[in-house]
């Protein structure tokens, strides 16, 4: 019998970086929003532990966040738990969409259920916090304002299921390297995450688009020209683009009077290398 768990990606509707802490992590103030784009995590009985992935360029050893999640739950079990975990990958990797964190959270949720461990969401978030800054949010997903390194979560009232168009240029950006750029920079304009929180409460499409901002954008854009190119593709269609997380993925919310499929097809025609994904807020 195969059990499965969906691992939803995220976008950041607003992202501010407050500073580097003595432990090397960075304090953030951000609004996370899950999207329907997801990986599927499959759990299947096996004689030994195995982790596999539909993408053969993703390493499936103990550095994989799904592997780490499995290992983190073993102390809660009373014996060995051989299992085959398969990741059916759809979320672009190292893209700012928290694919790895989503997989990690889905393994924690899925095994908690499958092994009947009875761990609360709060305990899963605490376990996840040690594995990655975005993991606590990915445990429950939805929409939340996050502080600390991303683990202090205040859930917000859900937005309508607006469509989102995601443009992913094939350039990996590693979050730790993006934070090095932040540490070297000075005089950066911050992001008003409070305004985004108010915009979300208003559920006004225009106000949410107006409040979209990400402090990482000005840091990453000079190093990854594809980010600006993706933004221009969206701007030319009257959309408000924003980079998610530390990039390079760019997204825009799609107004309800626009045909998302047509829009995605038209943008796809204009770009050779960029992946175009139409999804919705989850
Ligand atoms: P975040 O915004 O959470 O920092 P991201 O969306 O920018 O992450 P991910 O796709 O989560 O990027 O990948 C970040 C790194 O994690 C990659 O270098 C990748 O090799 C590693 N990684 C480990 N496990 C996974 C996994 N299951 N899926 C994707 N990446 C993984």
Short mmCIF file of C-alpha atoms and ligand atoms in Angstrom, two decimals:
data_model
loop_
_atom_site.label_atom_id
_atom_site.label_comp_id
_atom_site.label_asym_id
_atom_site.label_seq_id
_atom_site.Cartn_x
_atom_site.Cartn_y
_atom_site.Cartn_z
CA UNK A 1 0.00 0.00 0.00
CA UNK A 2 1.43 3.39 -0.99
CA UNK A 3 0.71 6.43 1.16
CA UNK A 4 1.23 9.91 -0.21
CA UNK A 5 1.58 13.42 1.07
CA UNK A 6 1.53 16.67 -0.88
CA UNK A 7 4.44 19.06 -0.37
CA UNK A 8 3.23 22.54 -1.36
CA UNK A 9 5.67 25.23 -2.47
CA UNK A 10 5.55 28.81 -1.19
CA UNK A 11 5.99 32.35 -2.39
CA UNK A 12 6.88 35.34 -0.22
CA UNK A 13 4.36 38.15 -0.76
CA UNK A 14 6.68 40.44 1.22
CA UNK A 15 10.18 39.79 2.54
CA UNK A 16 12.31 41.95 4.81
CA UNK A 17 15.69 40.97 6.22
CA UNK A 18 16.32 42.48 9.62
CA UNK A 19 19.92 41.41 10.19
CA UNK A 20 22.40 38.66 10.96
CA UNK A 21 22.29 37.01 14.36
CA UNK A 22 25.36 35.87 16.33
CA UNK A 23 24.49 32.24 15.44
CA UNK A 24 24.81 33.08 11.73
CA UNK A 25 21.07 32.86 10.95
CA UNK A 26 19.24 35.94 9.68
CA UNK A 27 16.17 37.50 11.27
CA UNK A 28 13.40 37.98 8.74
CA UNK A 29 9.97 39.56 8.62
CA UNK A 30 7.99 37.97 5.82
CA UNK A 31 4.56 36.94 4.60
CA UNK A 32 4.62 33.35 3.37
CA UNK A 33 1.88 32.08 1.08
CA UNK A 34 1.51 28.45 -0.05
CA UNK A 35 0.82 27.71 -3.71
CA UNK A 36 -0.90 24.68 -5.24
CA UNK A 37 2.31 23.73 -7.07
CA UNK A 38 3.56 20.71 -5.12
CA UNK A 39 5.83 17.70 -4.98
CA UNK A 40 4.27 14.32 -4.19
CA UNK A 41 5.94 12.31 -1.45
CA UNK A 42 5.20 8.59 -1.64
CA UNK A 43 5.77 6.16 1.24
CA UNK A 44 5.99 2.44 0.52
CA UNK A 45 6.92 -0.61 2.63
CA UNK A 46 10.48 -1.79 2.03
CA UNK A 47 13.08 -4.16 3.52
CA UNK A 48 15.59 -1.32 3.93
CA UNK A 49 15.46 2.48 3.99
CA UNK A 50 15.57 4.01 0.50
CA UNK A 51 15.08 7.54 -0.77
CA UNK A 52 14.53 8.12 -4.48
CA UNK A 53 13.52 11.12 -6.58
CA UNK A 54 12.02 11.63 -10.04
CA UNK A 55 14.86 14.12 -10.74
CA UNK A 56 18.18 12.35 -10.96
CA UNK A 57 20.14 15.59 -10.37
CA UNK A 58 18.78 15.80 -6.81
CA UNK A 59 21.03 13.98 -4.37
CA UNK A 60 19.12 11.44 -2.29
CA UNK A 61 21.69 10.89 0.47
CA UNK A 62 21.58 12.10 4.08
CA UNK A 63 21.86 15.74 2.91
CA UNK A 64 18.42 15.56 1.33
CA UNK A 65 15.86 17.30 3.53
CA UNK A 66 13.41 14.41 3.16
CA UNK A 67 16.11 12.05 4.46
CA UNK A 68 16.79 14.42 7.37
CA UNK A 69 13.08 14.47 8.25
CA UNK A 70 12.97 10.64 8.28
CA UNK A 71 16.05 10.50 10.54
CA UNK A 72 14.64 13.18 12.88
CA UNK A 73 11.54 11.06 13.57
CA UNK A 74 13.36 7.79 14.33
CA UNK A 75 13.98 8.70 18.01
CA UNK A 76 10.17 8.84 18.43
CA UNK A 77 9.87 5.20 17.27
CA UNK A 78 10.47 2.04 19.27
CA UNK A 79 12.50 0.21 16.63
CA UNK A 80 13.85 0.37 13.07
CA UNK A 81 11.45 1.62 10.39
CA UNK A 82 12.62 0.50 6.95
CA UNK A 83 10.73 2.39 4.26
CA UNK A 84 10.95 3.56 0.66
CA UNK A 85 10.32 7.31 0.29
CA UNK A 86 9.96 8.63 -3.26
CA UNK A 87 9.89 12.32 -4.17
CA UNK A 88 7.93 13.09 -7.32
CA UNK A 89 9.47 16.53 -7.93
CA UNK A 90 7.52 19.34 -9.57
CA UNK A 91 8.76 22.36 -7.58
CA UNK A 92 11.89 23.87 -9.18
CA UNK A 93 15.02 23.35 -7.06
CA UNK A 94 17.02 26.18 -5.42
CA UNK A 95 14.44 28.58 -6.76
CA UNK A 96 13.04 30.42 -3.72
CA UNK A 97 9.93 28.21 -3.67
CA UNK A 98 11.04 26.18 -0.62
CA UNK A 99 10.81 22.85 -2.43
CA UNK A 100 13.26 21.14 -0.08
CA UNK A 101 11.56 22.52 3.02
CA UNK A 102 8.17 21.47 1.66
CA UNK A 103 9.43 17.90 1.13
CA UNK A 104 10.90 17.90 4.63
CA UNK A 105 7.63 19.07 6.19
CA UNK A 106 5.61 16.56 4.15
CA UNK A 107 7.81 13.68 5.35
CA UNK A 108 7.36 14.85 8.96
CA UNK A 109 3.57 15.07 8.51
CA UNK A 110 3.27 11.88 6.50
CA UNK A 111 5.34 9.69 8.82
CA UNK A 112 3.67 11.15 11.92
CA UNK A 113 0.40 9.92 10.43
CA UNK A 114 1.68 6.63 8.96
CA UNK A 115 3.57 5.61 12.11
CA UNK A 116 0.80 6.94 14.40
CA UNK A 117 3.32 8.93 16.44
CA UNK A 118 0.71 11.40 17.68
CA UNK A 119 3.08 14.39 17.50
CA UNK A 120 1.35 17.79 17.48
CA UNK A 121 1.87 20.33 14.68
CA UNK A 122 3.75 22.41 17.22
CA UNK A 123 6.19 19.55 17.90
CA UNK A 124 6.60 18.93 14.15
CA UNK A 125 7.38 22.65 13.68
CA UNK A 126 10.01 22.46 16.43
CA UNK A 127 11.62 19.38 14.85
CA UNK A 128 11.44 21.11 11.45
CA UNK A 129 13.01 24.32 12.77
CA UNK A 130 16.28 22.41 13.32
CA UNK A 131 16.23 21.23 9.70
CA UNK A 132 15.50 24.48 7.85
CA UNK A 133 14.11 27.98 8.37
CA UNK A 134 11.16 27.48 5.98
CA UNK A 135 10.18 24.06 7.35
CA UNK A 136 8.01 25.28 10.29
CA UNK A 137 5.81 27.28 7.87
CA UNK A 138 5.56 24.30 5.50
CA UNK A 139 4.12 22.08 8.27
CA UNK A 140 0.72 23.78 8.01
CA UNK A 141 1.19 26.14 5.05
CA UNK A 142 -1.56 28.58 4.14
CA UNK A 143 -0.66 32.22 4.70
CA UNK A 144 1.31 33.52 7.66
CA UNK A 145 3.52 36.39 8.76
CA UNK A 146 6.81 35.03 10.04
CA UNK A 147 9.50 36.45 12.29
CA UNK A 148 12.62 35.04 13.92
CA UNK A 149 14.40 32.99 11.28
CA UNK A 150 10.96 32.13 9.86
CA UNK A 151 9.72 29.96 12.72
CA UNK A 152 7.64 32.52 14.67
CA UNK A 153 4.42 32.21 12.73
CA UNK A 154 1.24 34.27 12.92
CA UNK A 155 -1.42 32.79 10.62
CA UNK A 156 -3.32 35.33 8.50
CA UNK A 157 -6.87 35.07 7.11
CA UNK A 158 -6.69 33.26 3.74
CA UNK A 159 -6.82 35.23 0.50
CA UNK A 160 -9.12 34.18 -2.35
CA UNK A 161 -7.64 31.41 -4.54
CA UNK A 162 -6.07 33.90 -6.95
CA UNK A 163 -4.07 32.51 -9.84
CA UNK A 164 -0.32 32.98 -9.77
CA UNK A 165 2.05 32.89 -12.70
CA UNK A 166 5.54 31.75 -11.83
CA UNK A 167 8.59 32.31 -14.04
CA UNK A 168 11.60 30.21 -13.16
CA UNK A 169 14.83 31.02 -14.98
CA UNK A 170 17.18 28.00 -14.92
CA UNK A 171 19.78 29.62 -12.64
CA UNK A 172 20.08 28.19 -9.12
CA UNK A 173 20.41 30.75 -6.31
CA UNK A 174 21.55 29.34 -2.98
CA UNK A 175 19.98 31.11 -0.03
CA UNK A 176 23.19 31.11 2.05
CA UNK A 177 25.05 32.93 -0.77
CA UNK A 178 22.22 35.46 -1.05
CA UNK A 179 22.56 36.23 2.66
CA UNK A 180 26.30 36.83 2.17
CA UNK A 181 25.33 39.58 -0.32
CA UNK A 182 23.03 41.04 2.34
CA UNK A 183 25.82 41.02 4.94
CA UNK A 184 28.13 42.94 2.58
CA UNK A 185 25.51 45.51 1.54
CA UNK A 186 24.65 48.78 3.21
CA UNK A 187 21.88 51.35 2.89
CA UNK A 188 19.33 48.82 1.66
CA UNK A 189 15.72 49.96 1.49
CA UNK A 190 13.64 47.77 3.81
CA UNK A 191 10.27 46.21 3.05
CA UNK A 192 7.10 47.28 4.86
CA UNK A 193 5.70 43.88 5.82
CA UNK A 194 3.06 45.56 8.04
CA UNK A 195 1.54 47.13 4.92
CA UNK A 196 1.33 43.66 3.30
CA UNK A 197 -0.37 42.27 6.41
CA UNK A 198 -2.96 45.08 6.21
CA UNK A 199 -3.37 44.51 2.46
CA UNK A 200 -3.97 40.79 3.04
CA UNK A 201 -6.61 41.61 5.67
CA UNK A 202 -8.36 43.90 3.14
CA UNK A 203 -8.36 41.05 0.53
CA UNK A 204 -7.96 43.79 -2.10
CA UNK A 205 -6.10 42.44 -5.14
CA UNK A 206 -4.75 45.90 -6.02
CA UNK A 207 -3.62 46.61 -2.47
CA UNK A 208 -1.85 43.25 -2.14
CA UNK A 209 -0.07 43.84 -5.48
CA UNK A 210 0.86 47.34 -4.33
CA UNK A 211 2.38 46.04 -1.09
CA UNK A 212 4.51 43.35 -2.75
CA UNK A 213 8.20 43.93 -1.97
CA UNK A 214 11.31 41.85 -1.32
CA UNK A 215 14.59 43.18 0.08
CA UNK A 216 16.51 40.38 -1.69
CA UNK A 217 15.52 41.74 -5.12
CA UNK A 218 18.06 44.58 -5.35
CA UNK A 219 20.78 42.22 -4.06
CA UNK A 220 20.16 39.39 -6.54
CA UNK A 221 19.19 41.30 -9.70
CA UNK A 222 22.69 42.61 -10.57
CA UNK A 223 24.04 39.02 -10.33
CA UNK A 224 21.22 37.23 -12.14
CA UNK A 225 20.06 39.27 -15.18
CA UNK A 226 17.35 36.68 -15.87
CA UNK A 227 15.42 38.01 -12.86
CA UNK A 228 15.00 41.44 -14.49
CA UNK A 229 14.13 39.81 -17.82
CA UNK A 230 11.36 37.75 -16.18
CA UNK A 231 10.07 40.87 -14.45
CA UNK A 232 9.88 42.70 -17.76
CA UNK A 233 7.94 39.83 -19.35
CA UNK A 234 5.32 40.21 -16.62
CA UNK A 235 5.38 44.05 -16.52
CA UNK A 236 4.74 44.24 -20.27
CA UNK A 237 1.43 42.50 -19.55
CA UNK A 238 0.49 44.98 -16.85
CA UNK A 239 1.29 42.58 -14.01
CA UNK A 240 3.18 43.40 -10.80
CA UNK A 241 6.20 41.05 -10.60
CA UNK A 242 8.06 40.08 -7.44
CA UNK A 243 10.99 37.78 -6.77
CA UNK A 244 10.20 35.08 -4.20
CA UNK A 245 12.61 34.33 -1.32
CA UNK A 246 16.21 34.70 -2.46
CA UNK A 247 15.14 34.08 -6.06
CA UNK A 248 15.64 33.67 -8.90
CA UNK A 249 11.96 32.79 -9.39
CA UNK A 250 9.62 35.68 -10.14
CA UNK A 251 5.85 35.57 -9.78
CA UNK A 252 2.81 37.75 -10.35
CA UNK A 253 -0.77 37.46 -9.13
CA UNK A 254 -3.17 37.15 -12.07
CA UNK A 255 -6.24 39.46 -12.07
CA UNK A 256 -9.55 37.54 -12.13
CA UNK A 257 -10.52 39.02 -15.54
CA UNK A 258 -7.35 37.61 -17.18
CA UNK A 259 -7.25 34.13 -18.71
CA UNK A 260 -4.31 32.57 -16.88
CA UNK A 261 -3.82 29.74 -19.40
CA UNK A 262 -3.67 32.19 -22.31
CA UNK A 263 -1.28 34.41 -20.40
CA UNK A 264 1.03 31.49 -19.56
CA UNK A 265 1.01 30.27 -23.17
CA UNK A 266 1.79 33.76 -24.50
CA UNK A 267 4.70 34.23 -22.09
CA UNK A 268 5.99 30.73 -22.87
CA UNK A 269 6.12 31.74 -26.55
CA UNK A 270 8.34 34.69 -25.69
CA UNK A 271 10.95 32.81 -23.69
CA UNK A 272 13.12 29.85 -24.59
CA UNK A 273 14.73 28.89 -21.31
CA UNK A 274 12.41 30.13 -18.57
CA UNK A 275 9.98 27.66 -17.05
CA UNK A 276 6.44 29.08 -16.92
CA UNK A 277 4.11 27.63 -14.28
CA UNK A 278 0.48 28.60 -13.70
CA UNK A 279 -0.75 27.79 -10.22
CA UNK A 280 -3.06 29.21 -7.54
CA UNK A 281 -2.78 30.38 -3.96
CA UNK A 282 -3.27 27.35 -1.74
P1 LIG B 1 14.57 28.00 0.58
O1 LIG B 1 13.83 29.17 0.00
O2 LIG B 1 13.79 27.15 1.54
O3 LIG B 1 15.96 28.29 1.07
P2 LIG B 1 14.78 27.16 -2.14
O4 LIG B 1 13.37 27.10 -2.58
O5 LIG B 1 15.56 28.35 -2.59
O6 LIG B 1 14.85 26.99 -0.58
P3 LIG B 1 15.20 24.35 -2.43
O7 LIG B 1 14.56 23.83 -3.67
O8 LIG B 1 14.54 24.07 -1.15
O9 LIG B 1 15.51 25.89 -2.61
O10 LIG B 1 16.71 23.80 -2.42
C1 LIG B 1 17.70 24.38 -1.64
C2 LIG B 1 18.85 23.39 -1.54
O11 LIG B 1 18.42 22.27 -0.77
C3 LIG B 1 19.32 22.84 -2.86
O12 LIG B 1 20.67 23.15 -2.99
C4 LIG B 1 19.11 21.35 -2.82
O13 LIG B 1 20.20 20.63 -3.31
C5 LIG B 1 18.91 21.06 -1.34
N1 LIG B 1 17.88 20.02 -1.09
C6 LIG B 1 17.94 19.09 -0.15
N2 LIG B 1 16.84 18.32 -0.17
C7 LIG B 1 16.05 18.78 -1.15
C8 LIG B 1 14.78 18.38 -1.66
N3 LIG B 1 14.11 17.34 -1.16
N4 LIG B 1 14.27 19.10 -2.67
C9 LIG B 1 14.94 20.18 -3.17
N5 LIG B 1 16.15 20.57 -2.73
C10 LIG B 1 16.71 19.88 -1.74
#
